[in-house]
DNA sequence: AAAGTTAGAGCCCTTTGGTGA
DNA sequence: CTCACCAAAGGGCTCTAACTT
């Protein structure tokens, strides 16, 4: 009566159902000690005789044993996970970065946990704190950093510092603190080249659709573009503010159009997604993209080449960027590999005939 | 000499640097027992006197304590993670699903670990096995299932069964086994309606670009479309095979065009991404999308409305689908909420004037 | 006697001495 | 002396049972 409804050859361990077999179960089944079973199954330098190894492996297979990662983590004092924070995983920008991170993690047999900040600094701080509890080997922060930290930003910073203090490795994008490793995308240079090229195409007046002032990526891209565009004789007439989302491009552009946009103007969206939103607004206003109003963006996300006219942009090797960020979390001595940006001129900026 | 370079008020615990503070440290600092500290910090029914609670909380704050999730997991026997398997996180289809899953997980304070199958059954099996080790509360499999399992598929199935056997909850998409919960997208009905609508618009000849035979989602969409389209007097002339990726759409369409495509033909891509690839090929061949060759897809990923002409498709609430999948992993009694699909006719299928 | 504390066993695994062949 | 095994301690936490006031 102590073993209700148990089939005849049931194991008498406590996990008849409901719990996965443990190393203990395997060891007992194989008739060896825990230590030996551990060595066979969960990797160790020390040798185990072939006959024992076989017995253990068979027992494990029979029982469907899988090492309990949490237990391993507590015992080893390190857990095989990389934490990735992104603003929005459905955004292709972050999707591509995540793909790169995942690729790297897979290579190293690490697991990646993903969390979404929704671009909310308070949320971000909360998440970093929660993630700290996982004791991940590395933490990659791919949400947008701002220059002058809000209170919540410094909450995040504090949590990150705390995490780093106890051996965790933080990787951020763009200029990080001296402490943290960071993957640098040369937004400024890429944007400058873009500005130069656009000026060379004959554009002289531009409208920029940027994120809020202080958002580093946006600031850098804007400054770079301005430098390049002005060096070629162009000028940015208006800077509209929003964020990196498509809807932001739609709204800013709609507003700009309402105020009036002269033909031959170039619109520069701080991200392709924004630029594509702007294109949509332009079209909805009955204007033409290209000869009438030209548009360019930044990132070269896949859909940039699928819209019509195809979007002029700066190619950022996002997946590679993600991969680099991953390497930065695990490599003892890491140096960022070159991440070349490349201006890609397409039909959305046909140029102005002289 | 026993405490090198230690600041004066250093704590004497073993973790002067390198290891995060433990509950033990907090308890000592607060002058209470482990049990009390645990109750205060890591949630418990039992009451703790206010004065003790304060002391503990302050000590925790001072030390920057965060509970070690792995240790909690081993002690509690359950770990707060949901595992998500997707074919490709950079694909907007999976990106949106992941966003929905992440939203749900966040609501419940769970962590999402993500893994990429790359649509490789062998990889998938390997990953499921690795993920099993995490003892996640739920496992969401969002990669494409096939009808007649390959060997590797049954490897996956075996791992899933093993996982489920010990209390894990598996959620798949599309018709799952009787055992597993599954989130059903009514591909057939959606595609049928699409087919009907396309026939009503005057289309009579269609080319379908599908994934390999046996890939359930593709099969269902194709069958549904065929039924609807034929019921309206149309017929599918050619079924080209590839996968769900953009490149597949390009290749299939290029091949189709080489063989010849008469004006007025409708191309149905089994996913928007494929349809967009086909659009690209059509354009590259110097043909026109719309009046000449019409195109429709499935999913309504964001870029579908950004391409020109905008893509006719079937709207799938992907983020909601992901959310549902998440609920299915955690709710004791779960019933799938309705996931209405909606045919969205856009400019890529202007119809054939009679 | 109620309320709240504490000691200590237990979770699953790793790893280090020891020990017998 | 190797070689290859085992026992046992330890890792950070939870939770029950016993104890204090």
mmCIF file of N, CA, C and O in Angstrom, chain B residues 26-90:
data_model
loop_
_atom_site.group_PDB
_atom_site.id
_atom_site.type_symbol
_atom_site.label_atom_id
_atom_site.label_comp_id
_atom_site.label_asym_id
_atom_site.label_seq_id
_atom_site.Cartn_x
_atom_site.Cartn_y
_atom_site.Cartn_z
ATOM 1 N N UNK B 26 23.684 37.947 4.009
ATOM 2 C CA UNK B 26 22.641 38.887 4.415
ATOM 3 C C UNK B 26 22.184 38.564 5.833
ATOM 4 O O UNK B 26 22.054 39.449 6.682
ATOM 5 N N UNK B 27 21.970 37.275 6.071
ATOM 6 C CA UNK B 27 21.480 36.862 7.386
ATOM 7 C C UNK B 27 22.491 37.250 8.468
ATOM 8 O O UNK B 27 22.133 37.792 9.517
ATOM 9 N N UNK B 28 23.727 37.005 8.195
ATOM 10 C CA UNK B 28 24.749 37.337 9.167
ATOM 11 C C UNK B 28 24.779 38.840 9.422
ATOM 12 O O UNK B 28 24.765 39.301 10.558
ATOM 13 N N UNK B 29 24.794 39.566 8.337
ATOM 14 C CA UNK B 29 24.825 41.017 8.440
ATOM 15 C C UNK B 29 23.634 41.545 9.251
ATOM 16 O O UNK B 29 23.754 42.495 10.026
ATOM 17 N N UNK B 30 22.496 40.910 9.044
ATOM 18 C CA UNK B 30 21.295 41.387 9.732
ATOM 19 C C UNK B 30 21.162 40.755 11.116
ATOM 20 O O UNK B 30 20.302 41.143 11.917
ATOM 21 N N UNK B 31 21.979 39.790 11.372
ATOM 22 C CA UNK B 31 21.907 39.117 12.663
ATOM 23 C C UNK B 31 20.661 38.267 12.837
ATOM 24 O O UNK B 31 20.087 38.177 13.921
ATOM 25 N N UNK B 32 20.240 37.634 11.773
ATOM 26 C CA UNK B 32 19.088 36.738 11.873
ATOM 27 C C UNK B 32 19.474 35.401 11.267
ATOM 28 O O UNK B 32 20.568 35.255 10.715
ATOM 29 N N UNK B 33 18.573 34.477 11.337
ATOM 30 C CA UNK B 33 18.879 33.176 10.763
ATOM 31 C C UNK B 33 18.598 33.161 9.268
ATOM 32 O O UNK B 33 17.887 34.013 8.741
ATOM 33 N N UNK B 34 19.159 32.187 8.634
ATOM 34 C CA UNK B 34 18.914 31.984 7.215
ATOM 35 C C UNK B 34 17.432 31.944 6.901
ATOM 36 O O UNK B 34 16.961 32.573 5.953
ATOM 37 N N UNK B 35 16.724 31.196 7.703
ATOM 38 C CA UNK B 35 15.298 31.007 7.429
ATOM 39 C C UNK B 35 14.565 32.332 7.417
ATOM 40 O O UNK B 35 13.748 32.607 6.534
ATOM 41 N N UNK B 36 14.867 33.149 8.372
ATOM 42 C CA UNK B 36 14.188 34.435 8.442
ATOM 43 C C UNK B 36 14.540 35.300 7.234
ATOM 44 O O UNK B 36 13.669 35.898 6.595
ATOM 45 N N UNK B 37 15.791 35.319 6.924
ATOM 46 C CA UNK B 37 16.202 36.108 5.766
ATOM 47 C C UNK B 37 15.507 35.605 4.512
ATOM 48 O O UNK B 37 15.013 36.388 3.699
ATOM 49 N N UNK B 38 15.463 34.311 4.373
ATOM 50 C CA UNK B 38 14.816 33.729 3.208
ATOM 51 C C UNK B 38 13.356 34.164 3.123
ATOM 52 O O UNK B 38 12.858 34.550 2.077
ATOM 53 N N UNK B 39 12.693 34.117 4.261
ATOM 54 C CA UNK B 39 11.275 34.495 4.269
ATOM 55 C C UNK B 39 11.088 35.945 3.865
ATOM 56 O O UNK B 39 10.187 36.289 3.112
ATOM 57 N N UNK B 40 11.932 36.769 4.358
ATOM 58 C CA UNK B 40 11.780 38.184 4.033
ATOM 59 C C UNK B 40 12.024 38.436 2.554
ATOM 60 O O UNK B 40 11.252 39.123 1.894
ATOM 61 N N UNK B 41 13.102 37.870 2.057
ATOM 62 C CA UNK B 41 13.536 38.263 0.722
ATOM 63 C C UNK B 41 12.911 37.479 -0.397
ATOM 64 O O UNK B 41 12.623 38.021 -1.457
ATOM 65 N N UNK B 42 12.729 36.225 -0.186
ATOM 66 C CA UNK B 42 12.330 35.426 -1.319
ATOM 67 C C UNK B 42 10.926 34.865 -1.186
ATOM 68 O O UNK B 42 10.633 33.774 -1.611
ATOM 69 N N UNK B 43 10.087 35.658 -0.579
ATOM 70 C CA UNK B 43 8.671 35.339 -0.621
ATOM 71 C C UNK B 43 8.302 34.085 0.124
ATOM 72 O O UNK B 43 8.858 33.038 -0.103
ATOM 73 N N UNK B 44 7.391 34.225 0.999
ATOM 74 C CA UNK B 44 6.915 33.080 1.755
ATOM 75 C C UNK B 44 5.632 33.530 2.430
ATOM 76 O O UNK B 44 5.404 34.710 2.650
ATOM 77 N N UNK B 45 4.839 32.583 2.762
ATOM 78 C CA UNK B 45 3.593 32.910 3.426
ATOM 79 C C UNK B 45 3.865 33.429 4.837
ATOM 80 O O UNK B 45 3.306 34.397 5.297
ATOM 81 N N UNK B 46 4.774 32.761 5.461
ATOM 82 C CA UNK B 46 4.932 32.992 6.886
ATOM 83 C C UNK B 46 5.381 34.400 7.230
ATOM 84 O O UNK B 46 6.108 35.046 6.498
ATOM 85 N N UNK B 47 4.911 34.809 8.375
ATOM 86 C CA UNK B 47 5.148 36.198 8.754
ATOM 87 C C UNK B 47 6.488 36.418 9.443
ATOM 88 O O UNK B 47 7.016 35.555 10.134
ATOM 89 N N UNK B 48 6.971 37.589 9.255
ATOM 90 C CA UNK B 48 8.200 38.002 9.914
ATOM 91 C C UNK B 48 7.902 39.343 10.593
ATOM 92 O O UNK B 48 7.236 40.192 10.005
ATOM 93 N N UNK B 49 8.375 39.480 11.780
ATOM 94 C CA UNK B 49 8.118 40.732 12.513
ATOM 95 C C UNK B 49 8.730 41.914 11.762
ATOM 96 O O UNK B 49 9.775 41.790 11.126
ATOM 97 N N UNK B 50 8.052 43.022 11.859
ATOM 98 C CA UNK B 50 8.466 44.200 11.104
ATOM 99 C C UNK B 50 9.932 44.578 11.359
ATOM 100 O O UNK B 50 10.673 44.890 10.426
ATOM 101 N N UNK B 51 10.312 44.529 12.633
ATOM 102 C CA UNK B 51 11.678 44.944 12.956
ATOM 103 C C UNK B 51 12.707 44.046 12.269
ATOM 104 O O UNK B 51 13.707 44.516 11.744
ATOM 105 N N UNK B 52 12.432 42.771 12.252
ATOM 106 C CA UNK B 52 13.346 41.838 11.576
ATOM 107 C C UNK B 52 13.353 42.094 10.079
ATOM 108 O O UNK B 52 14.399 42.130 9.441
ATOM 109 N N UNK B 53 12.166 42.261 9.569
ATOM 110 C CA UNK B 53 12.048 42.489 8.127
ATOM 111 C C UNK B 53 12.899 43.671 7.711
ATOM 112 O O UNK B 53 13.650 43.602 6.747
ATOM 113 N N UNK B 54 12.788 44.730 8.462
ATOM 114 C CA UNK B 54 13.562 45.913 8.095
ATOM 115 C C UNK B 54 15.055 45.641 8.127
ATOM 116 O O UNK B 54 15.784 46.039 7.212
ATOM 117 N N UNK B 55 15.479 45.011 9.163
ATOM 118 C CA UNK B 55 16.909 44.746 9.259
ATOM 119 C C UNK B 55 17.405 43.936 8.074
ATOM 120 O O UNK B 55 18.447 44.230 7.483
ATOM 121 N N UNK B 56 16.620 42.930 7.762
ATOM 122 C CA UNK B 56 17.024 42.078 6.644
ATOM 123 C C UNK B 56 17.040 42.860 5.341
ATOM 124 O O UNK B 56 17.997 42.794 4.554
ATOM 125 N N UNK B 57 16.000 43.629 5.138
ATOM 126 C CA UNK B 57 15.933 44.358 3.874
ATOM 127 C C UNK B 57 17.085 45.340 3.742
ATOM 128 O O UNK B 57 17.650 45.512 2.659
ATOM 129 N N UNK B 58 17.404 45.950 4.840
ATOM 130 C CA UNK B 58 18.497 46.902 4.761
ATOM 131 C C UNK B 58 19.826 46.201 4.468
ATOM 132 O O UNK B 58 20.604 46.649 3.622
ATOM 133 N N UNK B 59 20.025 45.107 5.143
ATOM 134 C CA UNK B 59 21.265 44.366 4.904
ATOM 135 C C UNK B 59 21.350 43.944 3.440
ATOM 136 O O UNK B 59 22.399 44.072 2.797
ATOM 137 N N UNK B 60 20.242 43.482 2.912
ATOM 138 C CA UNK B 60 20.225 43.034 1.522
ATOM 139 C C UNK B 60 20.559 44.191 0.591
ATOM 140 O O UNK B 60 21.361 44.051 -0.342
ATOM 141 N N UNK B 61 19.957 45.329 0.861
ATOM 142 C CA UNK B 61 20.202 46.482 0.008
ATOM 143 C C UNK B 61 21.671 46.891 0.079
ATOM 144 O O UNK B 61 22.307 47.154 -0.938
ATOM 145 N N UNK B 62 22.198 46.899 1.262
ATOM 146 C CA UNK B 62 23.586 47.295 1.433
ATOM 147 C C UNK B 62 24.547 46.391 0.682
ATOM 148 O O UNK B 62 25.504 46.845 0.067
ATOM 149 N N UNK B 63 24.254 45.100 0.778
ATOM 150 C CA UNK B 63 25.143 44.134 0.155
ATOM 151 C C UNK B 63 24.890 43.974 -1.333
ATOM 152 O O UNK B 63 25.681 43.377 -2.041
ATOM 153 N N UNK B 64 23.784 44.514 -1.797
ATOM 154 C CA UNK B 64 23.447 44.320 -3.201
ATOM 155 C C UNK B 64 23.052 42.879 -3.468
ATOM 156 O O UNK B 64 23.379 42.298 -4.493
ATOM 157 N N UNK B 65 22.336 42.322 -2.531
ATOM 158 C CA UNK B 65 21.956 40.917 -2.653
ATOM 159 C C UNK B 65 20.859 40.698 -3.697
ATOM 160 O O UNK B 65 19.906 41.471 -3.801
ATOM 161 N N UNK B 66 21.059 39.658 -4.446
ATOM 162 C CA UNK B 66 20.025 39.180 -5.367
ATOM 163 C C UNK B 66 19.996 37.674 -5.210
ATOM 164 O O UNK B 66 21.041 37.033 -5.259
ATOM 165 N N UNK B 67 18.820 37.132 -5.055
ATOM 166 C CA UNK B 67 18.731 35.696 -4.853
ATOM 167 C C UNK B 67 19.323 34.958 -6.042
ATOM 168 O O UNK B 67 19.131 35.350 -7.188
ATOM 169 N N UNK B 68 20.022 33.921 -5.766
ATOM 170 C CA UNK B 68 20.596 33.082 -6.804
ATOM 171 C C UNK B 68 19.507 32.175 -7.368
ATOM 172 O O UNK B 68 19.063 31.225 -6.725
ATOM 173 N N UNK B 69 19.107 32.503 -8.572
ATOM 174 C CA UNK B 69 17.973 31.792 -9.154
ATOM 175 C C UNK B 69 18.239 30.300 -9.303
ATOM 176 O O UNK B 69 17.349 29.477 -9.087
ATOM 177 N N UNK B 70 19.457 29.959 -9.670
ATOM 178 C CA UNK B 70 19.761 28.538 -9.837
ATOM 179 C C UNK B 70 19.587 27.792 -8.527
ATOM 180 O O UNK B 70 19.015 26.703 -8.482
ATOM 181 N N UNK B 71 20.097 28.395 -7.474
ATOM 182 C CA UNK B 71 19.988 27.739 -6.180
ATOM 183 C C UNK B 71 18.517 27.630 -5.770
ATOM 184 O O UNK B 71 18.077 26.606 -5.247
ATOM 185 N N UNK B 72 17.782 28.684 -6.025
ATOM 186 C CA UNK B 72 16.350 28.620 -5.711
ATOM 187 C C UNK B 72 15.698 27.503 -6.498
ATOM 188 O O UNK B 72 14.869 26.763 -5.989
ATOM 189 N N UNK B 73 16.093 27.424 -7.746
ATOM 190 C CA UNK B 73 15.495 26.412 -8.594
ATOM 191 C C UNK B 73 15.801 25.016 -8.075
ATOM 192 O O UNK B 73 14.921 24.165 -8.010
ATOM 193 N N UNK B 74 17.043 24.788 -7.665
ATOM 194 C CA UNK B 74 17.311 23.427 -7.184
ATOM 195 C C UNK B 74 16.580 23.183 -5.874
ATOM 196 O O UNK B 74 16.024 22.117 -5.663
ATOM 197 N N UNK B 75 16.542 24.164 -5.044
ATOM 198 C CA UNK B 75 15.865 23.958 -3.765
ATOM 199 C C UNK B 75 14.362 23.784 -3.937
ATOM 200 O O UNK B 75 13.745 22.944 -3.295
ATOM 201 N N UNK B 76 13.805 24.594 -4.791
ATOM 202 C CA UNK B 76 12.354 24.537 -4.960
ATOM 203 C C UNK B 76 11.931 23.407 -5.891
ATOM 204 O O UNK B 76 10.775 23.039 -5.951
ATOM 205 N N UNK B 77 12.870 22.961 -6.679
ATOM 206 C CA UNK B 77 12.531 21.896 -7.613
ATOM 207 C C UNK B 77 11.823 22.383 -8.856
ATOM 208 O O UNK B 77 11.249 21.607 -9.613
ATOM 209 N N UNK B 78 11.843 23.669 -9.051
ATOM 210 C CA UNK B 78 11.195 24.190 -10.250
ATOM 211 C C UNK B 78 11.886 25.485 -10.640
ATOM 212 O O UNK B 78 12.243 26.276 -9.780
ATOM 213 N N UNK B 79 12.097 25.648 -11.921
ATOM 214 C CA UNK B 79 12.820 26.846 -12.317
ATOM 215 C C UNK B 79 11.925 27.765 -13.143
ATOM 216 O O UNK B 79 11.106 27.296 -13.925
ATOM 217 N N UNK B 80 12.089 29.042 -12.931
ATOM 218 C CA UNK B 80 11.154 30.012 -13.484
ATOM 219 C C UNK B 80 11.464 30.348 -14.923
ATOM 220 O O UNK B 80 11.627 31.496 -15.263
ATOM 221 N N UNK B 81 11.588 29.351 -15.761
ATOM 222 C CA UNK B 81 11.921 29.662 -17.149
ATOM 223 C C UNK B 81 11.003 28.974 -18.142
ATOM 224 O O UNK B 81 10.459 27.898 -17.895
ATOM 225 N N UNK B 82 10.818 29.667 -19.220
ATOM 226 C CA UNK B 82 10.067 29.158 -20.355
ATOM 227 C C UNK B 82 11.046 29.092 -21.509
ATOM 228 O O UNK B 82 11.758 30.056 -21.762
ATOM 229 N N UNK B 83 11.095 27.957 -22.158
ATOM 230 C CA UNK B 83 12.012 27.831 -23.287
ATOM 231 C C UNK B 83 11.246 28.020 -24.592
ATOM 232 O O UNK B 83 10.151 27.490 -24.765
ATOM 233 N N UNK B 84 11.833 28.773 -25.461
ATOM 234 C CA UNK B 84 11.194 29.039 -26.747
ATOM 235 C C UNK B 84 12.121 28.620 -27.872
ATOM 236 O O UNK B 84 13.261 29.070 -27.947
ATOM 237 N N UNK B 85 11.614 27.758 -28.736
ATOM 238 C CA UNK B 85 12.385 27.339 -29.902
ATOM 239 C C UNK B 85 11.786 27.935 -31.147
ATOM 240 O O UNK B 85 10.609 27.699 -31.440
ATOM 241 N N UNK B 86 12.580 28.652 -31.876
ATOM 242 C CA UNK B 86 12.096 29.194 -33.141
ATOM 243 C C UNK B 86 13.076 28.818 -34.240
ATOM 244 O O UNK B 86 14.244 28.534 -33.985
ATOM 245 N N UNK B 87 12.565 28.859 -35.469
ATOM 246 C CA UNK B 87 13.428 28.505 -36.585
ATOM 247 C C UNK B 87 14.463 29.592 -36.819
ATOM 248 O O UNK B 87 15.624 29.318 -37.071
ATOM 249 N N UNK B 88 14.052 30.831 -36.691
ATOM 250 C CA UNK B 88 14.934 31.939 -37.050
ATOM 251 C C UNK B 88 14.391 33.212 -36.421
ATOM 252 O O UNK B 88 13.367 33.724 -36.838
ATOM 253 N N UNK B 89 15.096 33.697 -35.455
ATOM 254 C CA UNK B 89 14.579 34.836 -34.709
ATOM 255 C C UNK B 89 14.604 36.141 -35.512
ATOM 256 O O UNK B 89 13.903 37.094 -35.186
ATOM 257 N N UNK B 90 15.372 36.175 -36.586
ATOM 258 C CA UNK B 90 15.399 37.381 -37.402
ATOM 259 C C UNK B 90 14.220 37.435 -38.370
ATOM 260 O O UNK B 90 13.948 38.464 -38.981
#
